[in-house]
Short mmCIF file of C-alpha atoms in Angstrom, two decimals:
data_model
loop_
_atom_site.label_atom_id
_atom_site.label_comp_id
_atom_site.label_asym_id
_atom_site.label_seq_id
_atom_site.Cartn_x
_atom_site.Cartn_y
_atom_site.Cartn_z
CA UNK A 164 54.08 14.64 -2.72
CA UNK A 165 51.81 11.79 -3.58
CA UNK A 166 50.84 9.86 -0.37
CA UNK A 167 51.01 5.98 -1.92
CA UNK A 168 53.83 5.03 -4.76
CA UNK A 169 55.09 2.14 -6.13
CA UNK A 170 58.34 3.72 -6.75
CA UNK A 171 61.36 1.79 -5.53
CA UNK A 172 64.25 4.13 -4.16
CA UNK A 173 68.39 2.78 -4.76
CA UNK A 174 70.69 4.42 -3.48
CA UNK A 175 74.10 3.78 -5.48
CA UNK A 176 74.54 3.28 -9.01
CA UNK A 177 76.95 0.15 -8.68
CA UNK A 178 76.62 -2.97 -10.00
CA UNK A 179 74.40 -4.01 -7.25
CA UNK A 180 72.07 -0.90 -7.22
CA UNK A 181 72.32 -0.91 -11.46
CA UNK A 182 71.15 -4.69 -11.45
CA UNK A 183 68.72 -4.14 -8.51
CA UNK A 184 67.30 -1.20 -10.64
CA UNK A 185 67.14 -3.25 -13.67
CA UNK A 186 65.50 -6.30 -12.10
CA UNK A 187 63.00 -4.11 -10.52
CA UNK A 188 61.81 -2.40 -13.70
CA UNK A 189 61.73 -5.47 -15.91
CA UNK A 190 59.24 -6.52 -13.33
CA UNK A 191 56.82 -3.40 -13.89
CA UNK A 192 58.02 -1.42 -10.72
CA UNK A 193 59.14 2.16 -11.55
CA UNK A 194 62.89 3.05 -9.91
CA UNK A 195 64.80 5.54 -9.03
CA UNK A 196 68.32 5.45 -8.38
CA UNK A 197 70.20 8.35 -6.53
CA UNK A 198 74.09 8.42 -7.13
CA UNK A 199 76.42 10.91 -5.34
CA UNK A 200 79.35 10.98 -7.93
CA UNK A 201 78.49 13.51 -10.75
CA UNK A 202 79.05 10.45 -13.58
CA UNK A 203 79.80 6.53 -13.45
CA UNK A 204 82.77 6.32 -11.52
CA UNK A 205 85.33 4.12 -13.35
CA UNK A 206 86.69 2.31 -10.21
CA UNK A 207 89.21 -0.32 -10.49
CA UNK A 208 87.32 -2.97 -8.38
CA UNK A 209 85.82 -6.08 -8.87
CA UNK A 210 86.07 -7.60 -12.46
CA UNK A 211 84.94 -11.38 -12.01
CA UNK A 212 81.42 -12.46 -12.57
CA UNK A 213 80.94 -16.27 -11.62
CA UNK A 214 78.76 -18.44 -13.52
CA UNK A 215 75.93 -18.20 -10.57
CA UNK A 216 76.15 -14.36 -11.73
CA UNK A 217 76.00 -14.82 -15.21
CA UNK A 218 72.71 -17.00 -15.34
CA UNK A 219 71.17 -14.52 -13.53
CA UNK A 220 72.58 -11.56 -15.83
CA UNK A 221 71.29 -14.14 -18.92
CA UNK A 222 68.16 -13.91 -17.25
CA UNK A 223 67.82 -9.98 -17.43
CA UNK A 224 69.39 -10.30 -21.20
CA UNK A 225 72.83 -8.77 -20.34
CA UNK A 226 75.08 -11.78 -20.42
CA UNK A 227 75.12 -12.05 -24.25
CA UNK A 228 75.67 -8.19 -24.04
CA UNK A 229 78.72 -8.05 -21.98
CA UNK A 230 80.33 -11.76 -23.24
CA UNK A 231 82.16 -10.24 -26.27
CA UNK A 232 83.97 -7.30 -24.20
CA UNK A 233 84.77 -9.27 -21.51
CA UNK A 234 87.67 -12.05 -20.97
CA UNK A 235 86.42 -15.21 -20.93
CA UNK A 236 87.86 -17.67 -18.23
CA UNK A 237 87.33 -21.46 -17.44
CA UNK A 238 90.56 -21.82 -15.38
CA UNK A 239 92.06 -20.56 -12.16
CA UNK A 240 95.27 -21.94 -10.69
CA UNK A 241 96.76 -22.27 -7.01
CA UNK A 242 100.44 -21.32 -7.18
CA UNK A 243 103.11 -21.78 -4.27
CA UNK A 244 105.22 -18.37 -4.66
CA UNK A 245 108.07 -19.52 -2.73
CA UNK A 246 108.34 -22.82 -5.14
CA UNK A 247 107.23 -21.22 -8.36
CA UNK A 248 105.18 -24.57 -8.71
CA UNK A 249 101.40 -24.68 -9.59
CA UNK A 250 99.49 -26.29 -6.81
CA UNK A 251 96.41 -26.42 -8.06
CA UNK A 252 94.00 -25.68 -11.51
CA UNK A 253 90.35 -25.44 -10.77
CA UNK A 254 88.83 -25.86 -14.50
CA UNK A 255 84.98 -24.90 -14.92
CA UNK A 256 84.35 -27.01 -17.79
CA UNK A 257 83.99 -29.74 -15.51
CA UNK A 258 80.88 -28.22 -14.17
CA UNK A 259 79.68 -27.93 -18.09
CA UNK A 260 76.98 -30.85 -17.42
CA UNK A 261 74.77 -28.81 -14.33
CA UNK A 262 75.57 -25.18 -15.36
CA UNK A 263 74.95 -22.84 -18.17
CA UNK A 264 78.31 -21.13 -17.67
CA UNK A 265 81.20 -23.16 -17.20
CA UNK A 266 83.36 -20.28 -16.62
CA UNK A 267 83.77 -16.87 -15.47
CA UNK A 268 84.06 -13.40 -17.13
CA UNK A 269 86.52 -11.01 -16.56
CA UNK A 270 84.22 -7.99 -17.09
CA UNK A 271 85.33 -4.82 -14.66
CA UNK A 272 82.14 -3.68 -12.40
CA UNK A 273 82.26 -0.13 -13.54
CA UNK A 274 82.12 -1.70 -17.81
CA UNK A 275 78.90 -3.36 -16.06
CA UNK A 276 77.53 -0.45 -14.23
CA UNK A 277 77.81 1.80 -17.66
CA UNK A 278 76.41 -0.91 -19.69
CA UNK A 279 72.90 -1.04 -17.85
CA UNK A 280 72.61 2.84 -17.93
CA UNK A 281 73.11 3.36 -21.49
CA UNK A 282 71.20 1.01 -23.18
CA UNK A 283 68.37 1.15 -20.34
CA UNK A 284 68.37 3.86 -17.69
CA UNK A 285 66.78 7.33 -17.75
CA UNK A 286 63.27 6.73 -18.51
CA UNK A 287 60.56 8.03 -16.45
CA UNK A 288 60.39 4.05 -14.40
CA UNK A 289 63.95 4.46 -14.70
CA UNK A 290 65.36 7.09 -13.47
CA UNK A 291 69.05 7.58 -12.83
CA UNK A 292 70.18 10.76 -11.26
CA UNK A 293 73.71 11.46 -10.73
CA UNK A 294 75.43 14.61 -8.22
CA UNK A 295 72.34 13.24 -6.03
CA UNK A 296 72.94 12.54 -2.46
CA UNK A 297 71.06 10.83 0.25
CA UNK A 298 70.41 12.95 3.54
CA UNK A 299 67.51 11.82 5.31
CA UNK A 300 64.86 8.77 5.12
CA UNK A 301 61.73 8.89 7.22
CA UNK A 302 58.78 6.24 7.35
CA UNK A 303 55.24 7.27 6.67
CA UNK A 304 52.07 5.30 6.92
CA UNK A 305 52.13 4.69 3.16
CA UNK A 306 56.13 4.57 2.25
CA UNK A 307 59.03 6.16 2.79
CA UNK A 308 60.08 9.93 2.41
CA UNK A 309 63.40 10.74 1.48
CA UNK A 310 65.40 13.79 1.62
CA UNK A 311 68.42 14.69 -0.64
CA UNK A 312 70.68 17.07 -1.82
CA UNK A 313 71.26 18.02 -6.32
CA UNK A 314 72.55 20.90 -7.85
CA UNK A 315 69.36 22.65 -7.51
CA UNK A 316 69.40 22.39 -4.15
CA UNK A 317 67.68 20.40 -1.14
CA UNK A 318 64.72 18.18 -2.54
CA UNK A 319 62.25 15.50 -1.53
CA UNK A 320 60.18 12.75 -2.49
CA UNK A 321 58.52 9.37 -1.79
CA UNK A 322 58.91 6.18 -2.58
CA UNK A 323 57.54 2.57 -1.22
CA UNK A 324 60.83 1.38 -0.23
CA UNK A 325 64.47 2.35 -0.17
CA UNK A 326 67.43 -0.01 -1.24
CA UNK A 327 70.73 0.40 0.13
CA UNK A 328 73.78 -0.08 -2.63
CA UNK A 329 75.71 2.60 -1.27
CA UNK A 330 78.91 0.70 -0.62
CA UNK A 331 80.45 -0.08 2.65
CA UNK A 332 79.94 3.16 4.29
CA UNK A 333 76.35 3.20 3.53
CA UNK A 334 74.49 6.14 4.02
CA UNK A 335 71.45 4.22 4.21
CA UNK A 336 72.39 1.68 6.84
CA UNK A 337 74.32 4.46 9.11
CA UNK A 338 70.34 6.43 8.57
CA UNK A 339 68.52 3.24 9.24
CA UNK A 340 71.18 2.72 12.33
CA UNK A 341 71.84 -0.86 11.56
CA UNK A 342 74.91 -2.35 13.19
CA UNK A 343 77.71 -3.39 10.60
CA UNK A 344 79.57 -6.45 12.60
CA UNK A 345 82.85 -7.93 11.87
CA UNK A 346 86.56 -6.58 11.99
CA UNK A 347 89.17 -4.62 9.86
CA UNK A 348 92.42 -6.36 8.28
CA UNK A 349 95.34 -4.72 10.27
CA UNK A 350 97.05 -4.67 6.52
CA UNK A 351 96.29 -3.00 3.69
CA UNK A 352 96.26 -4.08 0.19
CA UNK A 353 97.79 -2.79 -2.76
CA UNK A 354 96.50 -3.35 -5.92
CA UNK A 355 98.72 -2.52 -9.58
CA UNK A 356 97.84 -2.74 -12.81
CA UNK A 357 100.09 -3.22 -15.40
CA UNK A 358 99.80 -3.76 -19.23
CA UNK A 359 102.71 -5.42 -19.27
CA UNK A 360 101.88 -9.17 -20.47
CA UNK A 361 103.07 -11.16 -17.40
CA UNK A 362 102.65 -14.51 -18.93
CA UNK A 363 105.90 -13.43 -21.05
CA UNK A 364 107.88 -13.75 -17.73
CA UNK A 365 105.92 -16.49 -16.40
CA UNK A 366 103.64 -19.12 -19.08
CA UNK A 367 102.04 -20.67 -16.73
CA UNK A 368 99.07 -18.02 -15.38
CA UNK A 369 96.14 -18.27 -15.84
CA UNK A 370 93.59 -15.79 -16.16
CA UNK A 371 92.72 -15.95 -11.82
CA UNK A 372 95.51 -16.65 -10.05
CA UNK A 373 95.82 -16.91 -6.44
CA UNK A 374 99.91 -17.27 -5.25
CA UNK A 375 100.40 -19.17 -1.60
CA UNK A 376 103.70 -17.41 0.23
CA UNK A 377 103.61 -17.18 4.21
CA UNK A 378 105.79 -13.42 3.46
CA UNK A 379 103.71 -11.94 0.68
CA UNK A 380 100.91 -13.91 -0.85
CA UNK A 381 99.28 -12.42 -4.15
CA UNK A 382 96.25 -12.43 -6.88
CA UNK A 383 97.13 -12.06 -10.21
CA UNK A 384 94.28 -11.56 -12.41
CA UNK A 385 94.04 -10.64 -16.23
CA UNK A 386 91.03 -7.64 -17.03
CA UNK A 387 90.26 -6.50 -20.50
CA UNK A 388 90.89 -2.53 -19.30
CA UNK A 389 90.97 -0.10 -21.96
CA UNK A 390 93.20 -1.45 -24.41
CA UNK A 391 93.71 -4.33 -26.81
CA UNK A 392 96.37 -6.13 -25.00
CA UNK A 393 94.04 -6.29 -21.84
CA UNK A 394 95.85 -5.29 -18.04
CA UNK A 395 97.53 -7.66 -15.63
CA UNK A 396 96.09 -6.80 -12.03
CA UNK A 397 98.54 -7.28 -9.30
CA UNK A 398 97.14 -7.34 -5.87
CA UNK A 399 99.54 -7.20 -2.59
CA UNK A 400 99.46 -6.67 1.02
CA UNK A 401 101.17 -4.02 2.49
CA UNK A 402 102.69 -3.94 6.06
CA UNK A 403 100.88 -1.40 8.83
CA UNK A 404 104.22 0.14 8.55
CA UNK A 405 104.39 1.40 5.45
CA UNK A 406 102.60 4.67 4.36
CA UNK A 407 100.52 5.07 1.72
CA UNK A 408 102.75 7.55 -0.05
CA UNK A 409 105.88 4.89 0.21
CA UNK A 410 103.42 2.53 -0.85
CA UNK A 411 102.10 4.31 -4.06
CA UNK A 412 105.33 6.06 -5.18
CA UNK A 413 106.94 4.67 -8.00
CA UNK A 414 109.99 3.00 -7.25
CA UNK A 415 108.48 1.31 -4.26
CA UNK A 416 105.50 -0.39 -6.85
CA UNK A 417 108.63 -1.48 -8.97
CA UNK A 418 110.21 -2.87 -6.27
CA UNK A 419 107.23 -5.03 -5.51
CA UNK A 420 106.77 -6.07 -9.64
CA UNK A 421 109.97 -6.95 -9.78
CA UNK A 422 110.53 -9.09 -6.72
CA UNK A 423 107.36 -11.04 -7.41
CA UNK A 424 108.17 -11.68 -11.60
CA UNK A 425 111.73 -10.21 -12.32
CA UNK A 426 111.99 -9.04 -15.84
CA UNK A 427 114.37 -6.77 -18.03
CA UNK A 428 113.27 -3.16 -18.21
CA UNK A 429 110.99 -1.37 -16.21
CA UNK A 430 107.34 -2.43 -15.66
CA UNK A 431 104.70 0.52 -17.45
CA UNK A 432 101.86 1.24 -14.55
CA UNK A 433 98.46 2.17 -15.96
CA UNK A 434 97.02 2.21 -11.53
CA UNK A 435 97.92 1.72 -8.24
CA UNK A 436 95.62 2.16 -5.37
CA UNK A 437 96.10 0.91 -1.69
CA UNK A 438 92.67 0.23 0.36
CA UNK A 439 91.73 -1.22 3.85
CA UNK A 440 89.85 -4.18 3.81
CA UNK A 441 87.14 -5.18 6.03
CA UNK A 442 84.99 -8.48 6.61
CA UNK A 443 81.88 -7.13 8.12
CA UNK A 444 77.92 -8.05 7.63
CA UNK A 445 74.53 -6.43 8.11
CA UNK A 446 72.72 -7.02 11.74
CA UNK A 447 69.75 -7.09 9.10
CA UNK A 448 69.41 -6.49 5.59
CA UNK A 449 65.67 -4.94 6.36
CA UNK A 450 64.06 -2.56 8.99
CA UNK A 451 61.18 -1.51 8.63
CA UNK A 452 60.98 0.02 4.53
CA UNK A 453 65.00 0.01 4.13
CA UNK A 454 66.31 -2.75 2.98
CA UNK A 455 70.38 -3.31 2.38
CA UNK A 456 72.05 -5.28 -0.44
CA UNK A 457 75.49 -5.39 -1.88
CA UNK A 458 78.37 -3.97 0.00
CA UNK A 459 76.17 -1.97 2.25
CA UNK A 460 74.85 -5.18 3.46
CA UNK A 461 78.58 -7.42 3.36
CA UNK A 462 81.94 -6.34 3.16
CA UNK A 463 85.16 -8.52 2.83
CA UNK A 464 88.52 -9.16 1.38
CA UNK A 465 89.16 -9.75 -2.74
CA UNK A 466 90.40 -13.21 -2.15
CA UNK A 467 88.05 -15.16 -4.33
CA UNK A 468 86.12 -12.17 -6.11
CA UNK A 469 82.85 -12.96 -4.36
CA UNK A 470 81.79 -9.17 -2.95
CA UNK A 471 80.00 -7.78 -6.05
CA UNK A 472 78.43 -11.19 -6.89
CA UNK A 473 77.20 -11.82 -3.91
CA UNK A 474 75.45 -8.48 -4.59
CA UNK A 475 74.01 -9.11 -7.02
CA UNK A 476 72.20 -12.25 -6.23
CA UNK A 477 71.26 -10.07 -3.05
CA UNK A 478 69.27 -7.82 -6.01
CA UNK A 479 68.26 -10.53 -7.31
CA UNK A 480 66.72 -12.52 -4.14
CA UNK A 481 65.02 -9.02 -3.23
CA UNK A 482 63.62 -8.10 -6.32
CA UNK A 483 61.91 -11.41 -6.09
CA UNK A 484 60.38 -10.59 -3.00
CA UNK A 485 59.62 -6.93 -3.21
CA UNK A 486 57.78 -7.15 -6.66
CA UNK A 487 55.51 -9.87 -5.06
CA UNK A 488 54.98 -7.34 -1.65
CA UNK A 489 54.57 -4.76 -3.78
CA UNK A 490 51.89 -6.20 -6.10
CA UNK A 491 49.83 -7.51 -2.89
CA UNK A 492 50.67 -10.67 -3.26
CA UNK A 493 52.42 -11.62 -0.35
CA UNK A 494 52.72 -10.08 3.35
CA UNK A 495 55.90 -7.36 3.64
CA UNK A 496 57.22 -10.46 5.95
CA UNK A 497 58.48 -11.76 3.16
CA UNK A 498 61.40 -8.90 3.25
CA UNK A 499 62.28 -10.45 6.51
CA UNK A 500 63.24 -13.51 4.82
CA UNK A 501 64.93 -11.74 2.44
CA UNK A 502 66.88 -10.58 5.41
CA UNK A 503 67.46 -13.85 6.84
CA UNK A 504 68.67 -15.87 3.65
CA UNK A 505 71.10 -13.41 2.04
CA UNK A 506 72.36 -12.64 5.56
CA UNK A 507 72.76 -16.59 6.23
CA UNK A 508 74.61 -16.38 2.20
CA UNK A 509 76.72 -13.80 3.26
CA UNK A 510 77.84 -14.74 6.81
CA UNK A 511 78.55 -19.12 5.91
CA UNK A 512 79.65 -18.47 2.22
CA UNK A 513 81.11 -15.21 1.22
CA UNK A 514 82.50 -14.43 4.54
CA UNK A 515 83.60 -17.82 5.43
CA UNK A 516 85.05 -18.59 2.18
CA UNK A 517 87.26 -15.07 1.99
CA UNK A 518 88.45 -15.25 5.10
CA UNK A 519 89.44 -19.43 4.41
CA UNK A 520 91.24 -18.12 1.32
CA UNK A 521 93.32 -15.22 3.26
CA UNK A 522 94.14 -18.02 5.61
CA UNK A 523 94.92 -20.00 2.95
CA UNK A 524 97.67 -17.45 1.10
CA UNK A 525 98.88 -16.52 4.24
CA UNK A 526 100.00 -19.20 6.17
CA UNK A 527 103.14 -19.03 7.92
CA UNK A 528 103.46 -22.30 9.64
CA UNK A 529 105.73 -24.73 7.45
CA UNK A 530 103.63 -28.11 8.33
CA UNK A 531 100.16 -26.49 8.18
CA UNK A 532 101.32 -24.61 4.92
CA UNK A 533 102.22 -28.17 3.28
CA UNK A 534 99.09 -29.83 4.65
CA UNK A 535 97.23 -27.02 2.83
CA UNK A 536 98.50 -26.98 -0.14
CA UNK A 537 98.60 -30.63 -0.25
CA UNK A 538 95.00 -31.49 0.60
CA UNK A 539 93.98 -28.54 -2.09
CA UNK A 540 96.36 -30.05 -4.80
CA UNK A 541 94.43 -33.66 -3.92
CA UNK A 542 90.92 -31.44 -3.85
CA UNK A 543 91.61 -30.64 -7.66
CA UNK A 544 92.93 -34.12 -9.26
CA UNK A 545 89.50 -35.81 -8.35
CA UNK A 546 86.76 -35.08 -10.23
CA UNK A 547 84.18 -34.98 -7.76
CA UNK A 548 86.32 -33.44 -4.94
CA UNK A 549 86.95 -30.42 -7.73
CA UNK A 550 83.79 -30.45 -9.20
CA UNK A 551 82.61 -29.75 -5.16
CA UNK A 552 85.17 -27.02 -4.06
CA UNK A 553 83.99 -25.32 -7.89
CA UNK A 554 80.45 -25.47 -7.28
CA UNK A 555 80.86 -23.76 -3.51
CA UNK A 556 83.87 -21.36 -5.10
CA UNK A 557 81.12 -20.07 -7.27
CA UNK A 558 78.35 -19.85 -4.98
CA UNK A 559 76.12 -22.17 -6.00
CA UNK A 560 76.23 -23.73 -2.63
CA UNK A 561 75.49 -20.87 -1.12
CA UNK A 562 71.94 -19.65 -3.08
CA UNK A 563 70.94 -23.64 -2.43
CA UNK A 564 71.39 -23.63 1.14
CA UNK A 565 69.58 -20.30 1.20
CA UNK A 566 67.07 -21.13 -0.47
CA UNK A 567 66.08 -23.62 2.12
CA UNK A 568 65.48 -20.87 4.60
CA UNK A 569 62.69 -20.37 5.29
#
C-alpha cells in the first residue's frame, strides 16, 4: 500500500455517505465508499428534503434531477386528532422572497441514494463497492489504514481520512470509541404505507401532516413510492406492551387505519415496519482521521423529517473543510470545527426541535394541550411569526447560528 493518498474513505452508501461522496469528488478528491448490503437497500425511511437541502443538492446539480420524480410540497398542516380540526398550515411560499425553494420534496432517501450512483458512481475517484464491510481502522503517520471484509475475502487499504455514514450503529464510531449520548423512546413506532388515497376519507391533508392527540398522535405524509397514485405513509406509536408480531400482523395494522380515518372496505398495505427510536448525538464528530456525519453522528425521532437533512448539510459542512485540509490549505484544526458546529446544529436544532415536536403531539395535559395548540395556531396567522417558526422548521436557523462558530 501506498504510504500518502488523497483518497477519502465513506463508510455507508446512504444519502449522507452518497452526497458526502459526491461533494468530495466534484471537488477533485478521489472516494471510496464501502457499503455492507450487497445492493442499494430500498428502505422506507426518510422522504422529505427541506429547502436548506435542496439548495445545497442545486448546488451539486441534483435538484433539477430529482424535482420531476419527486412530490412537490409548499404546505404542511397541524391537525388536532381528537377535534378533526386543522390547527395550523405552515405554507413555504411565504419564504419565496429569501429562499430558492419555497417548498419541500417528497423524494424517498433510498430514490436519492440510487440516483447519485447511477448517473455518477463507479469510476476510479469514485468508487462504490457494495457486500464491503468495515472491520478495522488504524492511524498511520500519513493516513489511515483500513481493514475490511468482500467476497474475495479479507482486504486492506489506505486512505487520508475515513467518514462515518454508517447509520446509528456505526461501525466507525463504535471503532473510533466515541461516546453516542442521549436516550431511547420507551415506545416504538409503527410506520404503514398504504396506497389507498386518504384524502378521499379526509380533504383536508396535506402533503406533511403532523396530528396532535394526547392517546395516539400521528404523521401522515404523502411519498411518490413506486406507483402512479403515489403512497400515503402512516406513522404511529406503539405501546411497550405490544409485540412486534401483534403489531405487524394484519388485522392489528387495520385496526389502527381504521380507527384513525374510518372508511368502507379494507385498507390495501404495500409496508409496515415497527422501529425504536432514539435521540442521541456524537461526543465528537472527529478524532483524530475519523470523522462522523449523518446518523452515525445524530440520531432522533421522525417528527419533523430533519435526520437525513441534517446529514447532509453535515457532508456538506465537511466537505468544505476537508477539501481545503486536504489541498494544504488550511491546518487539519479546521476538522475540529467541523466537529464543533454540526455538533452545536445537531444538539440546539435537530435534537431540540424533534424532541419539541414529540412533546408537542403528545401532550396529555388538557390546559397545556390547548395552550399549545393555541399559541401554534396564532404562530401561523402572522406573517412574520410563520415566516420565523418556517425558517427554523427548515433549518435555516440552524446552518446560520453555526456558521458563527467559530
Amino acid at each position: 500500500m501506498p504510504n500518502k493518498t488523497t483518497r477519502v474513505l465513506v463508510v455507508g452508501a446512504g444519502p449522507v455517505g452518497m452526497v458526502c461522496a459526491l461533494a468530495l469528488n466534484r471537488r477533485g478528491i478521489p472516494v471510496t465508499v464501502l457499503e455492507s448490503e450487497p445492493a442499494p437497500v430500498q428502505d422506507q425511511r426518510a422522504a422529505t428534503i427541506h429547502p436548506s437541502t435542496l439548495e445545497m443538492l442545486d448546488d451539486l446539480g441534483i435538484t433539477e434531477k430529482i424535482r420531476p420524480h419527486s412530490l412537490l410540497s409548499s404546505t404542511y398542516r397541524f391537525h388536532d386528532r381528537t377535534t378533526g380540526d386543522v390547527v395550523a398550515e405552515f405554507d413555504l411560499g411565504r419564504l419565496e422572497d429569501e429562499i430558492r425553494f419555497p417548498y419541500v420534496l417528497q423524494y424517498e432517501q433510498y430514490k436519492l441514494t440510487a440516483a447519485i450512483a447511477a448517473e455518477y458512481a463507479n469510476e476510479s475517484d469514485f468508487d462504490v463497492r457494495f457486500s464491503h464491510t468495515l472491520t478495522g481502522l488504524t492511524e498511520t503517520a500519513d493516513g489511515i489504514e483500513v481493514e475490511y471484509t468482500s467476497p474475495a475475502g479479507t482486504e486492506r487499504m489506505a486512505a487520508a481520512y475515513v467518514v462515518g455514514c454508517d447509520g446509528g450503529r456505526s461501525t466507525v464510531r463504535k471503532l473510533a470509541g466515541i461516546e453516542f449520548e442521549g436516550f431511547t423512546y420507551p415506545e416504538r413506532f409503527i410506520k404503514i404505507a398504504t396506497s389507498f388515497d386518504l384524502k378521499t376519507v379526509k380533504p383536508e391533508l396535506a402533503f406533511r401532516n403532523y396530528f396532535s392527540d394526547p392517546n395516539e398522535w400521528a404523521n401522515v405524509f404523502k411519498v411518490r413510492g413506486e406507483a402512479p397514485g403515489g403512497l400515503w405513509r402512516v406513522i404511529l406509536p406503539i405501546g411497550h406492551d405490544e409485540d412486534d408480531a401483534t403489531a405487524l400482523s394484519p388485522a392489528r395494522v387495520e385496526e389502527r387505519l381504521q380507527k384513525f380515518l374510518p372508511k368502507t372496505g379494507p385498507y390495501h398495505v404495500e409496508y409496515r415496519n415497527v422501529y425504536g427510536v432514539n435521540q442521541r448525538v456524537a461526543a465528537t464528530f472527529r478524532q483524530g482521521r475519523i470523522l462522523l456525519a449523518g446518523d452515525s453522528a445524530h440520531v432522533n425521532n421522525p417528527i419533523g423529517g430533519m435526520g437525513m437533512n441534517g446529514g447532509i448539510h453535515d457532508a456538506i459542512n465537511l466537505t468544505d473543510k476537508l477539501t481545503k485540509v486536504i489541498a494544504g490549505e488550511a491546518d487539519d484544526d479546521l476538522l475540529d470545527l467541523y466537529s464543533r458546529q454540526r455538533r452545536h446544529a445537531a444538539v440546539n436544532y435537530v435534537q431540540a426541535q424533534t424532541i419539541a415536536n414529540k412533546r408537542l403531539l403528545e401532550q396529555r395535559d388538557p390546559e397545556v394541550r390547548r395552550q399549545n395548540l393555541d399559541e401554534l395556531r396564532r404562530t401561523a396567522e402572522k406573517f412574520d411569526t410563520a415566516r420565523a417558526y418556517m425558517r427554523r422548521a427548515a433549518l435555516f436557523d440552524s446552518l446560520q447560528d453555526a456558521a458563527a462558530i467559530t
